[in-house]
Amino acid sequence: MTALHPQALISENLRADFPILQQKMHDKPLVYLDSAASAQKPQIVIDTISSFYETGYANIHRGVYKLSQDATEAYEHARNVVRDFIGAAEAREIIFTRGTTEAINLVAQTYGRSALGPGDEVLITEMEHHSNIVPWQILCEQTGAKLVVGLMDDTGTLLLKNFAELINARTKLVAVSHVSNALGTINPVREIIELAHAQNIPVLLDGAQAAPHMPIDVQALDVDFYTFSGHKVYGPTGIGVLYGKAALLEAMPPYQGGGDMILSVTFEKTEYNEIPHKFEAGTPNISGVIGLGVALEYLQGIGMDRIAAHEAALLSYATEKLEEIPQVTIIGTAKEKAGVISFAVEGIHPHDLGTIFDMDGVAIRAGHHCAQPVMEHFGVPATARASFGLYNNFEDVDMLVQTIQHAMEVFS
Amino acid sequence: MSDLRALYQEVILDHSKNPRNFRVPDPVDHFANGINPLCGDKLTVYLHVVDGVIDDISFEGSGCAISTASASMMTQRLKGQTVEQANAVFEQFHELLTSSVEQKTSDDQLGKLSVFSGVREFPMRVKCATLAWHTLQSALSGEQADVSTE
């Protein structure tokens, strides 16, 4: 079977950078196909975090002593790495958050609270993750605004014409996933941004599933807000990024009050700090930021173009192999897709598939993928989902296929 | 492998593919909805109780093999039982799924339900096996609120 494999685009040596992949699961080699839920961490990220705590740790933006200065420099260096990774103009446009979820909530509660009123609209799509639905529902309850949903077709492709028609004078924000987590669809974000900007409406992109898989250039996209999570780009959990255009961030009220986000405090009046610090109240996740910076440098060392091509090759091989099994239906067959493959196996519930896969050492996601409206569209309670990372290879796809066969045997 | 065979026994697969008492009975005097938000399983348990005896019991819904088979076999096991007996069976069933060692009690009331002992090795799946039973309890207690495993 291996002889038929297409050329791998990323060296097998990179797999060795991920210690967790060297272990066995239920006495079988671990085949990790759940990177869309969270990616595994390369040794350099693990080592950087542990050595920071061992030799470099202090609070930042405070101490006059060297340890604190060095920690501050490492933290701000990571901000610059993020700026470079997404092609932002200035480091002050990078806000560190707990993750994509907090980044979206931040925009909803600051930009949204100040810009939206009764009768205004927030436009999203049918394929959003719950984290790009619920913050807007909360905002709509608070402001009397309305949530409007652009539809997709049965391949999981956004109906762009329908979407364009939904943009109107009452639309105050467009918030769309760059890549769908449940279906893998890559949305036509350039066109969406052009449509919205034609009516002076800002656009937020949920980049949680895009940032790990493709080069991102926020300036070329001319996007207003871009969000992503550290743990999905091979970095630590509990850290994420909100990019915002400087002019927008400066005009927005603060999100949380506390230390670090102020210039001066009296009981009469508080002067807020400059961006990005205005949005980073309290001692931040310092080691998380530093770990994230190293993860992004690691990805840049490989090249996001190479990672995208490698995962595209895996996706196309997996799609071909799964289509050969008559009992398998792939859910999400858009032309433009990133390395996610959601599927159903006739007569076997995804949860049962997940258990059988686990016993074969194969980790996949089974469930609604925090996208219940997507499940509803396709009339399924849940799907099984395999997703790829830079460390996956064609043998992993072969194991996926073998395990589906095994599950069908168990259920026959 | 042996663990998987122990989990997906013939009887369980049979009930999951051809669930028994998969219908709405007439009349119904108790019912409740159960959901497992983790995997999207949803089912409704219906009861007709006469003088403290379960005269009819059935269910509808969609779920994994374990939750469907458990619901199906529950309806077979409890039809004709008193409400107290049903509660006692659930207690033993729960013990079977969660105890660390196999315990054979002298008053084993589980009968065919003991095929679910394999679930013990899969702690993530215990909620699948108990969903119908928690929903039954909710139906019997007369609370019409939906039951969630979370």
XYZ file of C-alpha atoms in Angstrom, chain A residues 54-209:
156
model
C 13.363 27.262 35.465
C 15.576 30.232 34.608
C 13.667 33.192 33.164
C 10.414 33.705 35.060
C 9.267 37.022 36.536
C 6.256 39.258 36.134
C 6.393 41.627 33.173
C 5.993 45.376 32.608
C 6.839 46.013 36.268
C 10.180 45.084 37.726
C 13.310 47.151 37.347
C 15.387 44.025 37.855
C 16.930 42.120 34.974
C 14.796 39.001 35.299
C 11.629 41.050 34.814
C 13.161 43.025 31.965
C 14.152 39.819 30.183
C 10.695 38.282 30.719
C 9.103 41.478 29.358
C 11.361 41.356 26.319
C 10.532 37.697 25.679
C 6.796 38.468 25.994
C 6.954 41.444 23.636
C 9.179 39.499 21.235
C 6.383 36.922 20.976
C 3.939 39.710 20.121
C 6.228 40.676 17.280
C 6.403 37.060 16.105
C 2.587 36.972 15.972
C 2.575 40.257 14.052
C 4.955 38.765 11.512
C 3.055 35.434 11.351
C -0.206 37.097 10.307
C 1.327 40.005 8.399
C 0.014 42.779 10.662
C 1.410 46.274 10.246
C 2.176 46.919 13.904
C 2.809 44.831 17.032
C 0.355 47.000 19.027
C -2.445 45.545 16.894
C -1.858 42.135 18.516
C -3.875 41.517 21.715
C -3.260 38.367 23.720
C -6.417 36.616 24.921
C -7.212 33.187 26.390
C -8.098 31.879 22.952
C -10.310 32.475 19.941
C -13.406 32.307 22.136
C -12.241 35.131 24.385
C -11.058 37.166 21.387
C -14.535 37.018 19.831
C -16.221 37.798 23.147
C -13.857 40.755 23.561
C -14.919 42.231 20.216
C -18.600 41.554 20.972
C -18.456 43.248 24.366
C -16.333 46.260 23.375
C -16.802 47.063 19.706
C -20.223 45.420 19.653
C -21.596 47.071 22.811
C -20.552 50.513 21.590
C -21.511 50.163 17.911
C -24.786 48.218 17.983
C -28.279 49.282 18.950
C -31.850 48.047 18.532
C -32.592 46.925 14.967
C -28.908 46.630 13.994
C -27.638 43.325 12.658
C -24.668 40.997 13.055
C -24.200 38.724 10.055
C -22.680 35.254 10.498
C -22.952 31.970 8.568
C -24.670 28.659 9.135
C -21.335 26.861 9.515
C -20.018 28.767 12.548
C -18.562 27.142 15.641
C -20.629 27.901 18.753
C -17.932 30.396 19.786
C -18.817 32.545 16.776
C -22.568 32.281 17.445
C -23.165 32.585 21.182
C -21.124 35.786 21.862
C -23.255 37.531 19.204
C -26.473 36.150 20.670
C -25.464 37.556 24.062
C -24.645 40.896 22.401
C -27.994 40.897 20.601
C -29.826 40.290 23.882
C -27.935 43.193 25.467
C -28.428 45.669 22.623
C -31.653 44.652 20.890
C -29.690 43.854 17.728
C -30.510 40.883 15.521
C -28.399 37.892 14.489
C -28.639 37.158 10.753
C -27.383 33.876 9.294
C -26.018 33.304 5.781
C -26.806 29.835 4.449
C -24.680 27.104 2.896
C -25.491 24.456 0.313
C -25.344 20.682 0.799
C -21.635 20.525 0.006
C -20.996 22.890 2.919
C -20.196 25.832 0.621
C -21.383 29.297 1.651
C -24.075 30.690 -0.663
C -22.244 33.906 -1.462
C -25.084 35.495 -3.428
C -27.477 34.915 -0.513
C -24.815 36.264 1.854
C -24.354 39.421 -0.238
C -28.097 40.028 -0.177
C -28.134 39.871 3.618
C -25.683 42.766 3.930
C -27.613 46.000 4.327
C -27.594 49.383 6.033
C -28.482 47.817 9.403
C -25.532 45.387 9.298
C -22.943 46.604 11.784
C -20.564 43.644 11.791
C -19.847 40.568 9.684
C -18.315 37.629 11.616
C -17.331 34.529 9.647
C -15.121 31.493 10.125
C -12.127 31.491 7.788
C -12.243 27.670 7.780
C -15.165 25.604 9.120
C -14.126 23.281 11.969
C -16.851 20.713 11.299
C -16.675 20.605 7.489
C -13.249 21.922 6.547
C -14.733 24.445 4.111
C -12.445 27.386 3.339
C -14.736 30.388 3.051
C -14.308 33.026 0.306
C -13.132 35.576 2.863
C -11.639 37.990 0.333
C -15.011 38.336 -1.418
C -16.849 38.569 1.912
C -14.554 41.367 3.098
C -14.948 43.255 -0.198
C -18.738 42.961 -0.012
C -18.821 44.214 3.581
C -16.302 46.991 3.049
C -18.291 48.259 0.068
C -20.847 49.265 2.711
C -18.261 50.276 5.355
C -19.005 47.276 7.570
C -16.101 45.786 9.532
C -15.370 42.045 9.295
C -14.165 39.651 11.984
C -12.662 36.360 10.878
C -12.584 33.351 13.203
C -9.219 31.979 12.151
C -8.987 29.152 14.711
C -9.011 26.500 11.962
